[in-house]
């Protein structure tokens, strides 16, 4: 038998790694369903249904510097975000989405075999990036109400010993929308690991621990413009780092990963905070209305959420069948095949008419599914 020459060269851990399964792109689905893109109710990726601030479109149209490489030191961006955070720019590093900062932070610390702690159910990139670094993922499950089990985390860190490097905590947590409390975070910060607090959805909750960073050697907070500011497609987020750590991050950050368009969009967004904050308030009000409408459906059990999505447990029908049924009607929600969540769907909060369409669609789908089960 001839040996595969590529297999000899490829890293064996990547060769056997599970492939990343992205959600079906909007354009592809619209073609597949034969529906115009505007008719699709896209509530599967926690995007902002109101989009960017109007001044973002003007700034992008007016910019005349797309031929010039972006500023690798992010001078204007870091200056502009200072008053928003109330922190010195020396703590702040922008990245190509907070995804890039998850990746870079991991690469600063994790050698093959080192341990990364994650608190499932939670955002998938923590385990994905751990695999890329050939790290070992230690999962400390959340309690049934999705709260963090600090005692179990302490035990896991103690038994991992020197190899435990990072602990990823997401608050509000994706997929359920629960918050970490100040007391639990304080407890976690006493552990000898770097605590990476992912606050991608902080603006919807009104809670942030970003001001704690200067007082803690081991706290990093990640934030993004994808959600509250509607810039998901432009890919820009940032990390708030202790000063001693920020200097190492700059060494490994690709210099041009923030493009000029993303920079312009952030500067325009920070100049239109009132507009964006009003949209956040509309989304929060809609979230509460959506939760009440969902709770009125007997087979749907929504969890409380401090974010822009609602996790629902489904009883009496398969959540996968339900997701497929909704998809055929052009309504996209997130389904999970993972243990513990396989009877759940997550619905992002959209505009009022999109949320109404989702609730109507769910009602119809559930009665159609019950009819096929009883026939
Ligand atoms: C918890 C969490 N962190 C980070 C991200 C990624 O954000 P960004 O678009 O800034 O890469 C997401 C995106 O859905 C998320 O849910």
Short mmCIF file of C-alpha atoms and ligand atoms in Angstrom, two decimals:
data_model
loop_
_atom_site.label_atom_id
_atom_site.label_comp_id
_atom_site.label_asym_id
_atom_site.label_seq_id
_atom_site.Cartn_x
_atom_site.Cartn_y
_atom_site.Cartn_z
CA UNK A 1 0.00 0.00 0.00
CA UNK A 2 1.40 3.44 -0.89
CA UNK A 3 1.68 5.91 1.94
CA UNK A 4 -0.32 9.15 1.59
CA UNK A 5 2.46 11.79 1.34
CA UNK A 6 0.18 14.52 2.69
CA UNK A 7 -0.80 12.48 5.74
CA UNK A 8 2.90 12.11 6.61
CA UNK A 9 3.28 15.91 6.68
CA UNK A 10 -0.01 16.97 8.28
CA UNK A 11 -0.21 17.45 12.08
CA UNK A 12 -1.90 14.25 13.29
CA UNK A 13 -4.12 16.11 15.78
CA UNK A 14 -5.51 18.25 12.91
CA UNK A 15 -5.92 15.20 10.67
CA UNK A 16 -8.22 13.60 13.24
CA UNK A 17 -9.89 16.82 14.40
CA UNK A 18 -13.63 17.14 13.85
CA UNK A 19 -14.54 19.58 11.09
CA UNK A 20 -16.13 22.88 12.08
CA UNK A 21 -19.79 22.89 10.99
CA UNK A 22 -20.88 26.42 10.22
CA UNK A 23 -24.53 27.45 9.98
CA UNK A 24 -25.99 27.40 6.46
CA UNK A 25 -25.22 30.80 4.89
CA UNK A 26 -28.15 33.12 4.37
CA UNK A 27 -27.70 33.40 0.59
CA UNK A 28 -27.43 29.62 0.14
CA UNK A 29 -30.57 29.02 2.16
CA UNK A 30 -32.53 31.68 0.34
CA UNK A 31 -31.62 29.98 -2.95
CA UNK A 32 -32.42 26.52 -1.58
CA UNK A 33 -35.83 27.56 -0.22
CA UNK A 34 -36.65 29.69 -3.24
CA UNK A 35 -37.41 32.61 -0.91
CA UNK A 36 -36.04 36.15 -1.30
CA UNK A 37 -33.43 36.98 1.39
CA UNK A 38 -35.76 39.64 2.92
CA UNK A 39 -38.43 36.99 3.54
CA UNK A 40 -36.12 34.89 5.70
CA UNK A 41 -36.50 35.38 9.44
CA UNK A 42 -32.92 34.90 10.57
CA UNK A 43 -32.87 34.29 14.30
CA UNK A 44 -30.03 31.77 14.50
CA UNK A 45 -26.82 33.77 15.13
CA UNK A 46 -27.64 36.49 17.68
CA UNK A 47 -27.19 39.25 15.13
CA UNK A 48 -28.56 42.75 15.62
CA UNK A 49 -31.81 43.02 13.61
CA UNK A 50 -31.48 46.82 13.36
CA UNK A 51 -28.03 46.72 11.77
CA UNK A 52 -25.36 49.40 12.14
CA UNK A 53 -25.90 53.08 12.95
CA UNK A 54 -26.78 55.16 9.83
CA UNK A 55 -23.50 57.09 10.09
CA UNK A 56 -21.61 53.81 9.53
CA UNK A 57 -22.97 53.59 5.97
CA UNK A 58 -21.96 57.20 5.32
CA UNK A 59 -18.49 56.71 6.80
CA UNK A 60 -17.92 53.63 4.66
CA UNK A 61 -19.08 55.39 1.50
CA UNK A 62 -17.00 58.51 2.22
CA UNK A 63 -13.73 56.83 3.24
CA UNK A 64 -10.98 57.38 0.67
CA UNK A 65 -8.25 55.28 2.31
CA UNK A 66 -9.10 51.74 1.30
CA UNK A 67 -5.82 51.59 -0.65
CA UNK A 68 -3.81 52.29 2.53
CA UNK A 69 -3.01 49.58 5.09
CA UNK A 70 -4.70 50.04 8.45
CA UNK A 71 -2.88 51.44 11.51
CA UNK A 72 -1.34 48.41 13.28
CA UNK A 73 -1.28 50.34 16.57
CA UNK A 74 -5.02 51.09 16.33
CA UNK A 75 -4.36 54.63 17.57
CA UNK A 76 -7.72 56.25 16.74
CA UNK A 77 -9.73 53.21 17.75
CA UNK A 78 -8.06 52.83 21.13
CA UNK A 79 -8.39 56.55 21.79
CA UNK A 80 -12.09 56.55 20.84
CA UNK A 81 -13.01 53.60 23.06
CA UNK A 82 -11.45 55.05 26.23
CA UNK A 83 -14.49 57.13 27.27
CA UNK A 84 -16.85 54.24 26.41
CA UNK A 85 -15.00 51.92 28.80
CA UNK A 86 -13.60 54.43 31.27
CA UNK A 87 -10.22 52.71 30.97
CA UNK A 88 -6.83 53.64 29.56
CA UNK A 89 -6.14 52.60 25.97
CA UNK A 90 -3.04 50.77 27.23
CA UNK A 91 -5.30 47.93 28.32
CA UNK A 92 -7.07 47.60 24.96
CA UNK A 93 -6.31 45.54 21.87
CA UNK A 94 -8.74 45.30 18.94
CA UNK A 95 -9.05 42.10 16.94
CA UNK A 96 -10.82 40.66 13.91
CA UNK A 97 -13.90 39.91 15.96
CA UNK A 98 -13.52 38.78 19.55
CA UNK A 99 -12.95 35.37 17.92
CA UNK A 100 -9.45 36.50 16.99
CA UNK A 101 -8.76 37.49 20.60
CA UNK A 102 -9.96 34.11 21.88
CA UNK A 103 -7.47 32.54 19.48
CA UNK A 104 -4.56 34.86 20.31
CA UNK A 105 -5.10 34.73 24.08
CA UNK A 106 -5.11 30.97 23.87
CA UNK A 107 -1.92 30.95 21.80
CA UNK A 108 -0.13 33.11 24.39
CA UNK A 109 -0.58 30.47 27.07
CA UNK A 110 -1.37 27.01 25.75
CA UNK A 111 1.34 24.53 24.81
CA UNK A 112 0.29 21.05 23.63
CA UNK A 113 -1.08 19.17 26.63
CA UNK A 114 -1.84 22.28 28.69
CA UNK A 115 -5.31 22.48 30.16
CA UNK A 116 -8.07 24.94 29.35
CA UNK A 117 -11.20 25.02 31.47
CA UNK A 118 -14.60 25.70 29.99
CA UNK A 119 -18.04 25.78 31.59
CA UNK A 120 -20.54 24.08 29.25
CA UNK A 121 -23.02 24.56 27.86
CA UNK A 122 -21.26 27.59 26.41
CA UNK A 123 -19.80 29.18 23.28
CA UNK A 124 -18.15 26.63 21.00
CA UNK A 125 -14.99 28.55 20.10
CA UNK A 126 -13.30 27.88 23.46
CA UNK A 127 -13.14 24.15 22.78
CA UNK A 128 -12.38 24.66 19.07
CA UNK A 129 -9.37 26.90 19.78
CA UNK A 130 -8.16 24.58 22.54
CA UNK A 131 -8.01 21.79 19.96
CA UNK A 132 -6.10 24.03 17.55
CA UNK A 133 -3.45 24.58 20.24
CA UNK A 134 -3.45 20.83 20.98
CA UNK A 135 -4.54 21.74 24.52
CA UNK A 136 -6.65 19.55 26.78
CA UNK A 137 -10.18 20.78 27.41
CA UNK A 138 -11.48 20.33 30.96
CA UNK A 139 -15.22 20.81 31.05
CA UNK A 140 -16.87 21.79 34.33
CA UNK A 141 -20.61 21.68 33.61
CA UNK A 142 -22.86 24.46 34.79
CA UNK A 143 -25.68 23.61 37.20
CA UNK A 144 -29.20 22.88 35.87
CA UNK A 145 -30.06 26.59 36.10
CA UNK A 146 -26.82 27.36 34.13
CA UNK A 147 -25.12 29.00 37.11
CA UNK A 148 -21.36 28.45 37.50
CA UNK A 149 -20.36 25.77 40.02
CA UNK A 150 -17.38 27.60 41.58
CA UNK A 151 -16.54 24.73 43.92
CA UNK A 152 -16.33 22.26 41.02
CA UNK A 153 -14.09 24.71 39.12
CA UNK A 154 -11.79 25.02 42.15
CA UNK A 155 -11.53 21.23 42.37
CA UNK A 156 -10.82 20.89 38.66
CA UNK A 157 -8.04 23.50 38.82
CA UNK A 158 -6.55 21.83 41.92
CA UNK A 159 -6.46 18.42 40.25
CA UNK A 160 -5.02 19.81 36.98
CA UNK A 161 -2.10 21.39 38.85
CA UNK A 162 0.56 23.28 36.88
CA UNK A 163 -0.95 22.44 33.48
CA UNK A 164 -4.15 24.44 34.07
CA UNK A 165 -3.66 27.72 32.21
CA UNK A 166 -6.93 29.37 31.21
CA UNK A 167 -10.52 29.45 32.37
CA UNK A 168 -13.13 30.72 29.88
CA UNK A 169 -16.28 32.23 31.38
CA UNK A 170 -19.03 33.66 29.21
CA UNK A 171 -21.42 36.21 30.73
CA UNK A 172 -24.17 36.56 29.62
CA UNK A 173 -23.62 32.95 28.68
CA UNK A 174 -24.38 31.76 25.18
CA UNK A 175 -26.72 29.77 24.79
CA UNK A 176 -28.88 30.51 27.88
CA UNK A 177 -28.28 34.19 28.67
CA UNK A 178 -27.41 33.86 32.38
CA UNK A 179 -24.93 36.14 34.19
CA UNK A 180 -22.04 35.35 36.49
CA UNK A 181 -22.30 37.02 39.90
CA UNK A 182 -19.59 39.31 41.31
CA UNK A 183 -19.07 36.88 44.22
CA UNK A 184 -18.44 33.88 41.96
CA UNK A 185 -16.12 35.87 39.71
CA UNK A 186 -14.12 37.03 42.74
CA UNK A 187 -13.77 33.41 43.79
CA UNK A 188 -12.59 32.34 40.33
CA UNK A 189 -10.06 35.17 40.24
CA UNK A 190 -8.36 33.71 43.33
CA UNK A 191 -7.39 30.65 41.26
CA UNK A 192 -3.90 30.45 39.74
CA UNK A 193 -5.19 30.62 36.13
CA UNK A 194 -6.00 33.39 33.66
CA UNK A 195 -9.76 34.06 33.70
CA UNK A 196 -10.99 35.08 30.26
CA UNK A 197 -14.41 36.66 30.73
CA UNK A 198 -16.21 36.84 27.40
CA UNK A 199 -18.71 39.70 27.58
CA UNK A 200 -19.81 39.65 23.92
CA UNK A 201 -23.41 40.38 25.00
CA UNK A 202 -22.71 42.69 27.97
CA UNK A 203 -24.60 45.66 26.52
CA UNK A 204 -27.89 43.71 26.64
CA UNK A 205 -27.45 42.89 30.32
CA UNK A 206 -26.21 46.14 31.81
CA UNK A 207 -23.53 44.17 33.69
CA UNK A 208 -19.82 44.31 32.95
CA UNK A 209 -16.66 43.59 34.93
CA UNK A 210 -14.39 45.47 32.57
CA UNK A 211 -13.49 47.98 35.31
CA UNK A 212 -11.99 45.13 37.36
CA UNK A 213 -9.19 44.48 34.87
CA UNK A 214 -6.64 47.01 36.21
CA UNK A 215 -6.92 45.48 39.72
CA UNK A 216 -6.45 41.85 38.68
CA UNK A 217 -3.33 40.32 37.13
CA UNK A 218 -5.38 37.38 35.83
CA UNK A 219 -8.55 38.92 34.36
CA UNK A 220 -9.06 39.51 30.64
CA UNK A 221 -12.42 40.79 29.37
CA UNK A 222 -13.43 40.29 25.73
CA UNK A 223 -16.02 42.52 24.07
CA UNK A 224 -17.33 43.00 20.53
CA UNK A 225 -19.06 45.42 18.17
CA UNK A 226 -20.85 42.50 16.47
CA UNK A 227 -23.90 42.43 18.72
CA UNK A 228 -24.90 45.77 20.31
CA UNK A 229 -23.48 47.86 17.43
CA UNK A 230 -24.62 45.58 14.58
CA UNK A 231 -21.17 45.17 12.99
CA UNK A 232 -20.99 41.34 12.93
CA UNK A 233 -20.19 41.28 9.20
CA UNK A 234 -17.28 43.69 9.56
CA UNK A 235 -15.49 41.57 12.19
CA UNK A 236 -14.29 43.78 15.00
CA UNK A 237 -14.02 43.14 18.74
CA UNK A 238 -11.54 43.96 21.48
CA UNK A 239 -9.91 42.61 24.56
CA UNK A 240 -9.20 44.45 27.80
CA UNK A 241 -5.95 43.08 29.24
CA UNK A 242 -3.84 43.65 32.36
CA UNK A 243 -0.91 45.83 31.25
CA UNK A 244 1.71 43.14 31.85
CA UNK A 245 -0.18 40.84 29.48
CA UNK A 246 -1.17 43.36 26.78
CA UNK A 247 2.47 43.85 25.84
CA UNK A 248 2.87 40.15 24.99
CA UNK A 249 -0.35 40.08 23.01
CA UNK A 250 0.92 42.86 20.77
CA UNK A 251 3.89 40.65 19.87
CA UNK A 252 1.74 37.93 18.34
CA UNK A 253 -1.15 39.92 16.89
CA UNK A 254 -1.20 40.03 13.08
CA UNK A 255 -0.62 43.75 12.40
CA UNK A 256 -3.39 44.27 9.82
CA UNK A 257 -6.22 42.07 11.03
CA UNK A 258 -8.51 45.10 11.60
CA UNK A 259 -9.35 46.42 8.17
CA UNK A 260 -9.94 50.10 7.34
CA UNK A 261 -13.70 49.61 6.87
CA UNK A 262 -14.07 48.05 10.32
CA UNK A 263 -12.08 50.88 11.87
CA UNK A 264 -14.27 53.53 10.18
CA UNK A 265 -17.40 51.69 11.27
CA UNK A 266 -16.34 51.59 14.92
CA UNK A 267 -15.43 55.28 14.98
CA UNK A 268 -18.83 56.16 13.48
CA UNK A 269 -20.64 53.82 15.91
CA UNK A 270 -18.98 55.36 18.95
CA UNK A 271 -20.18 58.74 17.69
CA UNK A 272 -23.76 57.46 17.60
CA UNK A 273 -24.09 55.73 20.91
CA UNK A 274 -27.56 57.10 21.70
CA UNK A 275 -28.97 55.59 18.52
CA UNK A 276 -27.36 52.21 19.20
CA UNK A 277 -28.32 52.20 22.86
CA UNK A 278 -31.94 52.89 21.91
CA UNK A 279 -31.85 49.80 19.66
CA UNK A 280 -30.38 47.75 22.50
CA UNK A 281 -33.30 48.90 24.70
CA UNK A 282 -35.78 47.86 21.99
CA UNK A 283 -34.14 44.42 21.77
CA UNK A 284 -34.26 44.01 25.56
CA UNK A 285 -37.97 44.96 25.64
CA UNK A 286 -38.66 42.58 22.77
CA UNK A 287 -36.78 39.81 24.57
CA UNK A 288 -39.21 40.04 27.48
CA UNK A 289 -42.22 40.10 25.14
CA UNK A 290 -40.83 37.10 23.22
CA UNK A 291 -40.27 35.14 26.45
CA UNK A 292 -43.92 35.72 27.49
CA UNK A 293 -45.25 34.65 24.08
CA UNK A 294 -43.08 31.54 24.07
CA UNK A 295 -44.07 30.63 27.63
CA UNK A 296 -47.71 30.63 26.50
CA UNK A 297 -47.00 27.67 24.17
CA UNK A 298 -47.44 24.46 26.21
CA UNK A 299 -44.51 22.58 24.65
CA UNK A 300 -42.05 25.46 24.82
CA UNK A 301 -40.19 26.33 28.03
CA UNK A 302 -38.08 29.47 27.69
CA UNK A 303 -35.28 30.25 30.17
CA UNK A 304 -34.85 33.77 31.52
CA UNK A 305 -32.17 35.67 29.56
CA UNK A 306 -30.05 38.78 30.05
CA UNK A 307 -28.95 38.73 26.42
CA UNK A 308 -30.36 39.05 22.90
CA UNK A 309 -31.42 35.40 22.60
CA UNK A 310 -33.74 32.99 24.38
CA UNK A 311 -33.02 29.33 25.03
CA UNK A 312 -36.12 27.12 25.01
CA UNK A 313 -36.53 23.52 26.10
CA UNK A 314 -39.02 21.66 23.91
CA UNK A 315 -41.18 18.87 25.26
CA UNK A 316 -43.32 16.40 23.33
CA UNK A 317 -41.56 16.92 19.97
CA UNK A 318 -38.06 16.58 18.61
CA UNK A 319 -36.25 19.93 18.63
CA UNK A 320 -34.33 18.90 15.50
CA UNK A 321 -37.58 18.17 13.64
CA UNK A 322 -38.93 21.47 14.90
CA UNK A 323 -35.88 23.38 13.67
CA UNK A 324 -36.18 21.69 10.23
CA UNK A 325 -39.89 22.43 10.05
CA UNK A 326 -39.27 26.11 10.84
CA UNK A 327 -36.42 26.26 8.32
CA UNK A 328 -38.74 25.10 5.53
CA UNK A 329 -40.91 28.12 6.37
CA UNK A 330 -37.89 30.42 6.18
CA UNK A 331 -37.53 30.79 9.97
CA UNK A 332 -34.01 30.07 11.21
CA UNK A 333 -33.28 29.17 14.82
CA UNK A 334 -30.28 27.46 16.42
CA UNK A 335 -30.46 23.75 17.24
CA UNK A 336 -27.96 21.84 19.42
CA UNK A 337 -27.03 18.21 19.04
CA UNK A 338 -24.97 18.26 22.25
CA UNK A 339 -25.99 16.18 25.27
CA UNK A 340 -27.99 18.27 27.73
CA UNK A 341 -29.17 20.65 24.99
CA UNK A 342 -30.48 18.23 22.38
CA UNK A 343 -34.08 19.07 23.36
CA UNK A 344 -33.44 22.82 23.06
CA UNK A 345 -33.55 25.54 20.45
CA UNK A 346 -32.17 29.06 20.79
CA UNK A 347 -34.04 31.97 19.26
CA UNK A 348 -32.27 35.29 18.73
CA UNK A 349 -34.38 38.35 19.46
CA UNK A 350 -35.37 40.01 16.20
CA UNK A 351 -37.64 42.90 15.26
CA UNK A 352 -41.20 42.65 16.66
CA UNK A 353 -42.62 41.31 13.37
CA UNK A 354 -39.86 38.68 13.12
CA UNK A 355 -40.48 37.53 16.69
CA UNK A 356 -44.21 37.29 15.99
CA UNK A 357 -43.49 35.25 12.86
CA UNK A 358 -41.24 32.93 14.88
CA UNK A 359 -43.89 32.36 17.56
CA UNK A 360 -46.57 31.76 14.91
CA UNK A 361 -44.23 29.40 13.04
CA UNK A 362 -43.44 27.50 16.22
CA UNK A 363 -47.11 27.07 17.07
CA UNK A 364 -47.87 25.71 13.58
CA UNK A 365 -44.80 23.49 13.53
CA UNK A 366 -45.58 22.01 16.94
CA UNK A 367 -49.15 21.21 16.03
CA UNK A 368 -48.04 19.70 12.68
CA UNK A 369 -45.42 17.59 14.49
CA UNK A 370 -47.90 16.40 17.16
CA UNK A 371 -50.37 15.48 14.39
CA UNK A 372 -47.74 13.30 12.63
CA UNK A 373 -46.83 11.65 15.95
CA UNK A 374 -50.43 10.75 16.76
CA UNK A 375 -51.42 9.66 13.22
C1 LIG B 1 -20.06 34.27 23.50
C2 LIG B 1 -19.53 34.78 22.22
N1 LIG B 1 -18.28 35.26 22.18
C3 LIG B 1 -17.76 35.72 21.04
C4 LIG B 1 -18.48 35.70 19.87
C5 LIG B 1 -17.82 36.16 18.61
O1 LIG B 1 -17.92 37.49 18.47
P1 LIG B 1 -17.20 38.26 17.29
O2 LIG B 1 -18.23 38.46 16.24
O3 LIG B 1 -16.73 39.51 17.92
O4 LIG B 1 -16.06 37.38 16.82
C6 LIG B 1 -19.79 35.22 19.85
C7 LIG B 1 -20.55 35.19 18.61
O5 LIG B 1 -21.61 34.69 18.46
C8 LIG B 1 -20.32 34.73 21.07
O6 LIG B 1 -21.55 34.22 21.12
#
